[in-house]
GROMACS .gro file of C-alpha atoms in nm:
model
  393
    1UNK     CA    1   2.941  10.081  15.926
    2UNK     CA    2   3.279  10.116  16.090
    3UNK     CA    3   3.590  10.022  15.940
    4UNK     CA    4   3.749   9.938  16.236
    5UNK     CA    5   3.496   9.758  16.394
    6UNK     CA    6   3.382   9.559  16.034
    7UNK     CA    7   3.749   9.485  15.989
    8UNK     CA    8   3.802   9.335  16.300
    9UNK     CA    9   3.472   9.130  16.273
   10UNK     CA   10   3.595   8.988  15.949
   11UNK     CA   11   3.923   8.865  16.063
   12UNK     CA   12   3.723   8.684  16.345
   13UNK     CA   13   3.468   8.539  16.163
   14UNK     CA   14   3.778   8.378  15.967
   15UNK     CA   15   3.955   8.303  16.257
   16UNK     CA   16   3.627   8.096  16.436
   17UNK     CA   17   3.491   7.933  16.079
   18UNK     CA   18   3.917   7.805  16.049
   19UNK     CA   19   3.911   7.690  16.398
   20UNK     CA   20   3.541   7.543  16.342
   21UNK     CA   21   3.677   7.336  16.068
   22UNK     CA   22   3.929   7.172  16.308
   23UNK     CA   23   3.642   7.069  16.570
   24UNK     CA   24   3.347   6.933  16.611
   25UNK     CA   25   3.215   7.274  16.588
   26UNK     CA   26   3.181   7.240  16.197
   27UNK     CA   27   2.913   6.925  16.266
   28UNK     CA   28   2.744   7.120  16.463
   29UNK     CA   29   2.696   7.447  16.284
   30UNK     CA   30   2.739   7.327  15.900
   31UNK     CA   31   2.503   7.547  15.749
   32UNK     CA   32   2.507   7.794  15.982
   33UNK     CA   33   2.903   7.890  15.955
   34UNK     CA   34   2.843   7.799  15.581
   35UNK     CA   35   2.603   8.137  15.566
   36UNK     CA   36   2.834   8.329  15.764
   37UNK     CA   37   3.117   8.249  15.580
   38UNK     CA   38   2.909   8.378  15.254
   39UNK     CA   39   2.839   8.680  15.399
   40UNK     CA   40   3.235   8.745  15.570
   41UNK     CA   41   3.290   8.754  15.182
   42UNK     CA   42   3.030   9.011  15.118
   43UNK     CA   43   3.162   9.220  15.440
   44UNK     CA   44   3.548   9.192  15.276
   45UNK     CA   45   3.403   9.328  14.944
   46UNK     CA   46   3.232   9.545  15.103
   47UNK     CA   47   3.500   9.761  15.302
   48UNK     CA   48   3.727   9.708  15.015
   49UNK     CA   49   3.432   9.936  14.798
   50UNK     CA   50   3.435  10.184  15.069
   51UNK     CA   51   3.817  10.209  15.037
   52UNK     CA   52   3.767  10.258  14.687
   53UNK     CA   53   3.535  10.518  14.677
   54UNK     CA   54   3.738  10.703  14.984
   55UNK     CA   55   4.024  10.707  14.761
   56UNK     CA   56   3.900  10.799  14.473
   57UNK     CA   57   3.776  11.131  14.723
   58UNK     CA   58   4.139  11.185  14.805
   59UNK     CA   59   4.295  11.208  14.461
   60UNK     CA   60   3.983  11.410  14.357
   61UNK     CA   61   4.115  11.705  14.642
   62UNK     CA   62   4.400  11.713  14.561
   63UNK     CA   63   4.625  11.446  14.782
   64UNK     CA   64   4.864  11.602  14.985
   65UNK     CA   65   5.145  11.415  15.113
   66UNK     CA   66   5.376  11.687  15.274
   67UNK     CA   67   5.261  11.687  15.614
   68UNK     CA   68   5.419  12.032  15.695
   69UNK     CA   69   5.098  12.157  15.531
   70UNK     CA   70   4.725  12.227  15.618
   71UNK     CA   71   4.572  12.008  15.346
   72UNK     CA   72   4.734  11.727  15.478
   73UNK     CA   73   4.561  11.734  15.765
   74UNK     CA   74   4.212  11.741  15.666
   75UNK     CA   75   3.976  11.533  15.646
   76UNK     CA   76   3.932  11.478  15.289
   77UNK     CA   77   4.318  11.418  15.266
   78UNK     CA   78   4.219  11.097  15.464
   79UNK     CA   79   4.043  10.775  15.469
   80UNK     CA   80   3.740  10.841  15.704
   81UNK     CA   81   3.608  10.602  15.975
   82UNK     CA   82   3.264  10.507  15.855
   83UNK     CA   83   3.034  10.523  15.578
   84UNK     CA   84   2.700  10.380  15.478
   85UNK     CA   85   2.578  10.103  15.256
   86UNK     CA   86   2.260  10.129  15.090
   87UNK     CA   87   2.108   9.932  14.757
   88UNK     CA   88   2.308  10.224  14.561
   89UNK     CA   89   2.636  10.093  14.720
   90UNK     CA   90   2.825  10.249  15.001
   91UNK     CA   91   2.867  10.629  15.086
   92UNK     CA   92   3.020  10.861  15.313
   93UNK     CA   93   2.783  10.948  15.626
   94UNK     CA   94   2.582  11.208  15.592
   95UNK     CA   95   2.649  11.363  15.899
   96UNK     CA   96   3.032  11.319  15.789
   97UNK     CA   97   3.042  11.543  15.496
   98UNK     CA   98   3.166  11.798  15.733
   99UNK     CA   99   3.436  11.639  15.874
  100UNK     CA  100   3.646  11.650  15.532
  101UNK     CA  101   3.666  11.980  15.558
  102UNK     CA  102   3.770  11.943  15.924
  103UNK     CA  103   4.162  11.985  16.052
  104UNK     CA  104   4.227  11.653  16.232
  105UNK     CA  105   3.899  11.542  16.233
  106UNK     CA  106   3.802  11.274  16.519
  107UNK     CA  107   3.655  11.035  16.180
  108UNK     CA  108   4.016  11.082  16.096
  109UNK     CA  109   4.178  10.754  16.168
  110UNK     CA  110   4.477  10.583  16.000
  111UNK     CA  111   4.390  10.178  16.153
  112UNK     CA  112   4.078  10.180  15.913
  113UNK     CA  113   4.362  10.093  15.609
  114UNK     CA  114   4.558   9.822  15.790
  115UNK     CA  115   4.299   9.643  15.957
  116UNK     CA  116   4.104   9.603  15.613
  117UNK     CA  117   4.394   9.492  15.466
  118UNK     CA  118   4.487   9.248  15.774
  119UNK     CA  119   4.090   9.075  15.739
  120UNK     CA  120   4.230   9.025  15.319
  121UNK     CA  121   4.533   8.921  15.423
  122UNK     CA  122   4.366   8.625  15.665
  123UNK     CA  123   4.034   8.615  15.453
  124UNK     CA  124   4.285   8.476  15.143
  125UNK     CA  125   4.483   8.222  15.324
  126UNK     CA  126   4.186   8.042  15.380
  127UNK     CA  127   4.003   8.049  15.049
  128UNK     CA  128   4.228   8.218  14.783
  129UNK     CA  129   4.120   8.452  14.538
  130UNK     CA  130   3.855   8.337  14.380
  131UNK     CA  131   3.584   8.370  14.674
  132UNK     CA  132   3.678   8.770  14.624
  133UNK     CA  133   3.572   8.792  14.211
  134UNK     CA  134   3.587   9.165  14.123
  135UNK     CA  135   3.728   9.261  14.451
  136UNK     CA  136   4.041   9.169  14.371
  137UNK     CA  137   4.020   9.438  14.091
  138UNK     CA  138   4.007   9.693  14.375
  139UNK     CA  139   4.285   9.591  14.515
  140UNK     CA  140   4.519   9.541  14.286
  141UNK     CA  141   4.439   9.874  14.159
  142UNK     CA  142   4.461  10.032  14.539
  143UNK     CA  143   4.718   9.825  14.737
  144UNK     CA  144   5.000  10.053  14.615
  145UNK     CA  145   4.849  10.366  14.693
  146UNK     CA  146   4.757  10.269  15.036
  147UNK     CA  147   5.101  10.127  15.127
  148UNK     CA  148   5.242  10.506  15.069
  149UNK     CA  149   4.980  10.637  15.265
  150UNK     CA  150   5.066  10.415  15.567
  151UNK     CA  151   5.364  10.506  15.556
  152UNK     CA  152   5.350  10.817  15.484
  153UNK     CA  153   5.139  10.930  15.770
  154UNK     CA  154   5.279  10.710  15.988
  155UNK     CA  155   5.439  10.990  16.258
  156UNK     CA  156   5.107  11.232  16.247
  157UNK     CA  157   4.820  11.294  16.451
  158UNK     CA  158   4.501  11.138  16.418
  159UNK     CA  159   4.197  11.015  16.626
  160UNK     CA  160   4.290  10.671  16.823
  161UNK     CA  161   4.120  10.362  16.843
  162UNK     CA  162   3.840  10.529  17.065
  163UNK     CA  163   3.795  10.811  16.809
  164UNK     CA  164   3.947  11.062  17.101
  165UNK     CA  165   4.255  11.319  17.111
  166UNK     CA  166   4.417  11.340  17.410
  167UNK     CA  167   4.634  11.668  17.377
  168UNK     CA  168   4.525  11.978  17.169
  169UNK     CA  169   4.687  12.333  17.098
  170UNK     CA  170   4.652  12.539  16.814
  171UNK     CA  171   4.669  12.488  16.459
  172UNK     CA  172   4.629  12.662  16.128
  173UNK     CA  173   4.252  12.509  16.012
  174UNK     CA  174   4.086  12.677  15.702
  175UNK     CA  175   3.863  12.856  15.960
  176UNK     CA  176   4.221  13.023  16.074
  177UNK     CA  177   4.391  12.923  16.450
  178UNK     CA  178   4.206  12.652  16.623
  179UNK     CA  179   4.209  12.401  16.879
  180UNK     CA  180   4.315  12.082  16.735
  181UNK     CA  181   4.376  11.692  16.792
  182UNK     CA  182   4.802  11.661  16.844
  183UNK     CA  183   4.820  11.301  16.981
  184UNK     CA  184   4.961  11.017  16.807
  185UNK     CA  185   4.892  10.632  16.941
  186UNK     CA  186   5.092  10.366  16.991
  187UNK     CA  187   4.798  10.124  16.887
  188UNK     CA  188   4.769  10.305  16.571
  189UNK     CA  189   5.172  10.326  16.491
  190UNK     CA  190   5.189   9.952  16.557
  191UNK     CA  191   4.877   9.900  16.339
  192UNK     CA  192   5.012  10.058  15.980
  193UNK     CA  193   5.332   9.863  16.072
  194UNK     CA  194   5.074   9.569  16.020
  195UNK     CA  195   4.927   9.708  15.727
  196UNK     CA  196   5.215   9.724  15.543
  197UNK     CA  197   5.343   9.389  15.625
  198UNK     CA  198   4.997   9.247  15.528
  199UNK     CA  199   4.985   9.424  15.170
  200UNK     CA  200   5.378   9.285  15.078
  201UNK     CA  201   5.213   8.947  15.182
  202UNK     CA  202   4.882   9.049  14.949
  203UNK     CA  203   5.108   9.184  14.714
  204UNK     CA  204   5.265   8.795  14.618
  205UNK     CA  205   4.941   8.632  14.614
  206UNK     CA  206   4.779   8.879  14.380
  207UNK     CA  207   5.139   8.917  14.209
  208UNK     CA  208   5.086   9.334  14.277
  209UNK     CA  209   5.409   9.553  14.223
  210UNK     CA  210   5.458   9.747  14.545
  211UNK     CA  211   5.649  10.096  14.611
  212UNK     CA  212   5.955  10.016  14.844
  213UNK     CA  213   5.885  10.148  15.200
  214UNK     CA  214   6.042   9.956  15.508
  215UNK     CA  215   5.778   9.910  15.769
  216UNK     CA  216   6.053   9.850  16.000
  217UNK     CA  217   6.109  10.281  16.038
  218UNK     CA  218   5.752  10.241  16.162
  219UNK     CA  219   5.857  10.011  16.421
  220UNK     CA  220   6.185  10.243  16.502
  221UNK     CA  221   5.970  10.542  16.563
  222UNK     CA  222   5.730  10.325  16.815
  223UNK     CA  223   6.025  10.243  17.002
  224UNK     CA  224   6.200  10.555  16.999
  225UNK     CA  225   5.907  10.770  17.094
  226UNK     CA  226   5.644  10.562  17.264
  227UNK     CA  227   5.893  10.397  17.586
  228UNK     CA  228   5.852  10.500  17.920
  229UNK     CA  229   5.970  10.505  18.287
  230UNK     CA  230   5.852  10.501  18.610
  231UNK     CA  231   5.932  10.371  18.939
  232UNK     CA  232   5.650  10.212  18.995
  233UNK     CA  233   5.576  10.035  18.651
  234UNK     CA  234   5.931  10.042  18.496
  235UNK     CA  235   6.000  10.108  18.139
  236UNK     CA  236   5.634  10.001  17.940
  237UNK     CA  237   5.503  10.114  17.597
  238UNK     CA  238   5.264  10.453  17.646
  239UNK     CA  239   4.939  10.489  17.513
  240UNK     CA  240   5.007  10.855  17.354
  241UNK     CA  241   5.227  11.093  17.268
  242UNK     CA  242   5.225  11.465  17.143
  243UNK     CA  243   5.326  11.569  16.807
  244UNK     CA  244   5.643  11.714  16.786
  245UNK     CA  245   5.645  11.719  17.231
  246UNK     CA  246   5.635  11.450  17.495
  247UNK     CA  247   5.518  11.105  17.529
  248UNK     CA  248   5.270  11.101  17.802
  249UNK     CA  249   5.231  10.892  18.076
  250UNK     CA  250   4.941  10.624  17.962
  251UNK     CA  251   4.849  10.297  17.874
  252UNK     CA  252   4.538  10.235  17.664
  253UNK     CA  253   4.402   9.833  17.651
  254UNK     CA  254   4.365   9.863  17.287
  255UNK     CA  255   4.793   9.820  17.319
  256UNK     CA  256   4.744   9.445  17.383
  257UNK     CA  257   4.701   9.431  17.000
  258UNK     CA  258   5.050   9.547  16.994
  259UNK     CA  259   5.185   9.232  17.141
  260UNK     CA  260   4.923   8.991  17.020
  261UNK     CA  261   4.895   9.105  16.658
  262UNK     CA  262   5.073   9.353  16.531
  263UNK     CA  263   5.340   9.223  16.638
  264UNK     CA  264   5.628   9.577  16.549
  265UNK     CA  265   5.986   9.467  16.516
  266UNK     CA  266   6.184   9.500  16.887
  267UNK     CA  267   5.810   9.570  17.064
  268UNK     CA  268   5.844   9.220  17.268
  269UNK     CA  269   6.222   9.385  17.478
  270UNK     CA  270   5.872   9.636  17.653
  271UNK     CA  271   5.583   9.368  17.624
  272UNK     CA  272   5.596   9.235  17.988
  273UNK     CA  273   5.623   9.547  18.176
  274UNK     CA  274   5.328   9.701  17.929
  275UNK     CA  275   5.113   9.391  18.015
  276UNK     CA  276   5.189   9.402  18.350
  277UNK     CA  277   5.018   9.785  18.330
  278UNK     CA  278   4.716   9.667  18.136
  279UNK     CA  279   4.667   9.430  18.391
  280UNK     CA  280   4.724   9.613  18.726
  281UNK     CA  281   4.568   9.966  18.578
  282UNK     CA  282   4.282   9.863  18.383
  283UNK     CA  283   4.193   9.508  18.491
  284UNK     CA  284   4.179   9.582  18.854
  285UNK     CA  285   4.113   9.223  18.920
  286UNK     CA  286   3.813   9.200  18.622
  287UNK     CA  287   3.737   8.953  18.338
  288UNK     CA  288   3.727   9.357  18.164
  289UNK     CA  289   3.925   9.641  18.140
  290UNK     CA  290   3.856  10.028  18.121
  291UNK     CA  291   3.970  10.148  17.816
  292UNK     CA  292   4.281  10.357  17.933
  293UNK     CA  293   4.431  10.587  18.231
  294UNK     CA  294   4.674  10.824  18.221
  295UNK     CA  295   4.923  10.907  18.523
  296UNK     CA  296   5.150  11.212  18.661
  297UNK     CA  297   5.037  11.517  18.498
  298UNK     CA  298   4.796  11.420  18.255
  299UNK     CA  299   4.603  11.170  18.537
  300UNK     CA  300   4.332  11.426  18.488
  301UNK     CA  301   4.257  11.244  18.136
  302UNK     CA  302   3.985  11.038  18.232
  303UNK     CA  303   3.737  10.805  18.016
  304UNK     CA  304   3.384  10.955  18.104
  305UNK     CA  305   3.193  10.727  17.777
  306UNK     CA  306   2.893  10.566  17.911
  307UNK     CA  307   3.053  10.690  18.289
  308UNK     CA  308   3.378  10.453  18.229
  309UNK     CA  309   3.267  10.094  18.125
  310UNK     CA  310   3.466   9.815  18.137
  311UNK     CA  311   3.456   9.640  17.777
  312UNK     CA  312   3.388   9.310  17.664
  313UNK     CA  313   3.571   9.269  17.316
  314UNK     CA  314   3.880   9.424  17.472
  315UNK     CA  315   3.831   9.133  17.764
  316UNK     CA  316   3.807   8.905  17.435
  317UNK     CA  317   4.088   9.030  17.305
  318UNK     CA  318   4.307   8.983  17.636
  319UNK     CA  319   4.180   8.636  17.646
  320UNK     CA  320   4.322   8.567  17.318
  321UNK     CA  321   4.669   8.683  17.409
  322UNK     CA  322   4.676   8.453  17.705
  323UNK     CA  323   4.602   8.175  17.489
  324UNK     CA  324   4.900   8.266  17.292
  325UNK     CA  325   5.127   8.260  17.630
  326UNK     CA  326   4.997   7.961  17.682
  327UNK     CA  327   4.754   8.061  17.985
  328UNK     CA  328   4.481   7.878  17.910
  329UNK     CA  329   4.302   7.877  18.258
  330UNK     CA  330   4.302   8.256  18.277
  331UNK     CA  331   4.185   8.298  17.942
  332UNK     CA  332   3.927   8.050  17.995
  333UNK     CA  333   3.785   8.193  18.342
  334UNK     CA  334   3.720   8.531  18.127
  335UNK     CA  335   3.518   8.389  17.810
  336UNK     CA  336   3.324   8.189  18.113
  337UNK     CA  337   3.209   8.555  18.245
  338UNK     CA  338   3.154   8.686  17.905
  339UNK     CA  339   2.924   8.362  17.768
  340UNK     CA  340   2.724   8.445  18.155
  341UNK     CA  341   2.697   8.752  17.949
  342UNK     CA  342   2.561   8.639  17.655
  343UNK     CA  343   2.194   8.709  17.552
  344UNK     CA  344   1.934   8.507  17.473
  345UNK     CA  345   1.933   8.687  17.041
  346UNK     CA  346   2.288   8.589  17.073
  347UNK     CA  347   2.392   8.926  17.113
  348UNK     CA  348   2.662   9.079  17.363
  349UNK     CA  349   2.701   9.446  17.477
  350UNK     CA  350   2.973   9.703  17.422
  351UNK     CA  351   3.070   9.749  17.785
  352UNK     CA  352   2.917   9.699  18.155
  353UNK     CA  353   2.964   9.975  18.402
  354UNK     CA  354   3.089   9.850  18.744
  355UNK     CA  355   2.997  10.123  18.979
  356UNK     CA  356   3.396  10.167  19.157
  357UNK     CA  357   3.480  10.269  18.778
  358UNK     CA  358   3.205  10.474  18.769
  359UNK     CA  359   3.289  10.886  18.643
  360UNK     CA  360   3.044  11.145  18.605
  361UNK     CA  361   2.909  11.070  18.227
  362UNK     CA  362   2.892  11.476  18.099
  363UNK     CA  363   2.757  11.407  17.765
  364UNK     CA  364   2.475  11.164  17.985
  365UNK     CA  365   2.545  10.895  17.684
  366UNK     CA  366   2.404  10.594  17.965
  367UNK     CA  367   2.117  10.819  18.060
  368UNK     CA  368   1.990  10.919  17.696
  369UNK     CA  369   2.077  10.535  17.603
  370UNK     CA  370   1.774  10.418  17.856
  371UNK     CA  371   2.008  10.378  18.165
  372UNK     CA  372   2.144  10.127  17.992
  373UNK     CA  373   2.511  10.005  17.757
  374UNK     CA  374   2.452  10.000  17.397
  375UNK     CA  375   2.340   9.591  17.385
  376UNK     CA  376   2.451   9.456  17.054
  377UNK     CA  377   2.880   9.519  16.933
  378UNK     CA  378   2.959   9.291  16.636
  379UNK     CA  379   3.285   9.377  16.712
  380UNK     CA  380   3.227   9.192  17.057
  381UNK     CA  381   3.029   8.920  16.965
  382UNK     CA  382   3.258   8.822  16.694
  383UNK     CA  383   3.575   8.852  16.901
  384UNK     CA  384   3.381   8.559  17.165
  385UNK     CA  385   3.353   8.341  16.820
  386UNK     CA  386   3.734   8.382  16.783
  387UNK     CA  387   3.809   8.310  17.154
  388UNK     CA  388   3.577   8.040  17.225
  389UNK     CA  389   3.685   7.867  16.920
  390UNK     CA  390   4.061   7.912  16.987
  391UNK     CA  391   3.993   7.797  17.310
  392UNK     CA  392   3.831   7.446  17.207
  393UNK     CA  393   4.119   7.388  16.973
   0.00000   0.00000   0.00000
């Protein structure tokens, strides 16, 4: 399981069963939405054990919260991407053991936190506590420590929403100087901003005593470090920037979360001009974007995953922020394509791969996946749930 992806699944499956409720929707699918709202309980439970047991790995390194030094930056010093679940409970992958030893490892993401937390926050206001017995243990007993962590890391590297660096130069690792990940994301600033605004809201229901921080020096540093100019897309929010260096030239699709959701204090002064570049870069004229380009000296950045698909949950995602604008037509004409999409098990894909997008895949991920996009994204199919149902509504 992913964090991200799980998280983000929850907070759908909320969203659709709350907009079922207010349709005719809920006639149609009692039972069904009935068992899937069971379960979205067992997912929040779940992630919430994984954060647990991640923390507990943290304290039992050592936690280090002065990022001036090395442990800081590894991987055990962090909450990791993904883990698995078996009848034993959940677990750290495997294959991922390494990566807490790792300086700025790419499992090393700081949206897992916040985007749990966001699927509690929304999971609660529509059934309270009591759906979430003994969970609610874990996070009365965590919410505190992961509110200084957002913060806390909140101007650091780590891997983005696509698990991906985009600058590196070298570093002190415990293997001495290395190549490592320097970029920070605007997606992933914006996101802890959420996180903490979602625990103080967590925080009164569950009547949890929270460290002061002010999420708004979160939003500051997004503003202050993340804005740029050009003459040919004015002044729009960039994708990345370099620790400690430049903000480069970029916009990622993942940043329509920004706008939609996370919503940072003073974003909305650089929202149309950022859109506008979402649209005209990554759309091209598609119901789905490519996940991100970079311009001027860095244009040589390119996505080369599965040969540069276009993806259908960010599409979803886009459609969702029309709604909110009030575009209903547009966002319509794309959850049209994606349900031509749809396959007969229900299931949607991660991406398609139009062939004028089309790079030279290097690691041959389409060719070693059958010639073919990896065909079932929860993540994606649970995003159309949340669109479709907005959409009716």
């Amino acid at each position: 399981m992913w964090n991200r992806d799980s998280a983000y699944s929850s907070y759908y499956i909320t969203e659709f069963i709350k907009n079922a409720k207010k349709s005719h929707l809920y006639d149609l699918l009692n039972e069904e939405i009935g068992e899937l709202d069971t379960l979205n309980g067992k997912l929040i439970a779940t992630l919430w054990e994984n954060l647990d047991s991640e923390i507990k790995k943290i304290k039992m390194n050592g936690y280090e919260m002065d990022i001036s030094r090395l442990e800081s930056k590894l991987g055990d010093n962090h909450i990791l991407s993904r883990f698995d679940v078996d009848e034993n409970g959940v677990k750290r992958t495997d294959r991922d053991k390494e990566e807490g030893k790792t300086t700025r490892s790419w499992t090393m993401q700081y949206d897992s936190a916040p985007l749990i937390i966001m699927a509690t926050e929304k999971y609660l206001q529509e059934h309270g506590i009591d759906e979430l017995k003994n969970t609610d243990k874990k996070i009365v007993k965590n919410l505190d420590f992961l509110v200084n962590y957002m913060y806390n890391f909140h101007k650091t590297p780590c891997a983005d929403a696509w698990e991906q660096y985009y600058f590196y130069d070298r570093d002190n690792t415990l293997n001495g100087q290395n190549y490592v990940g320097k970029t920070i994301d605007s997606y992933t600033v914006s996101s802890l901003y959420r996180g903490i605004k979602s625990a103080k809201e967590i925080a009164k229901t569950l009547d949890i005593k929270l460290t002061g921080v002010n999420e708004s020096e979160i939003s500051a540093f997004l503003l202050d470090n993340f804005a740029v100019t050009d003459e040919k897309r004015g002044t729009f929010l960039a994708k990345s920037k370099i620790e400690y260096g430049e903000t480069m030239p970029s916009i990622g699709a993942e940043e329509i979360e920004i706008f939609s959701t996370f919503k940072p204090d003073g974003v909305e002064k650089l929202e149309e001009n950022t859109v506008n570049t979402i649209e005209n870069e990554l759309f091209h004229g598609d119901y789905l974007p490519i996940r991100y380009r970079f311009f001027g000296k860095y244009r040589g950045i390119i996505d080369t995953y599965f040969g540069r698909g276009s993806w259908f949950h960010l599409g979803l995602q886009y459609s969702m922020y029309l709604m909110k604008k009030g575009k209903k037509e547009q966002a319509e004409n794309i959850i049209n394509y994606i349900e031509s999409k749809i396959e007969k098990d229900g299931s949607l894909p991660e991406q398609e791969v139009y062939d004028r997008n089309r790079v030279n895949d290097g690691n041959k991920f389409f060719e070693r996946n059958g010639n073919s996009t990896i065909k079932c994204l929860l993540w994606a199919e649970t995003a159309y749930l949340a669109a479709v149902s907005s959409l009716i509504n």
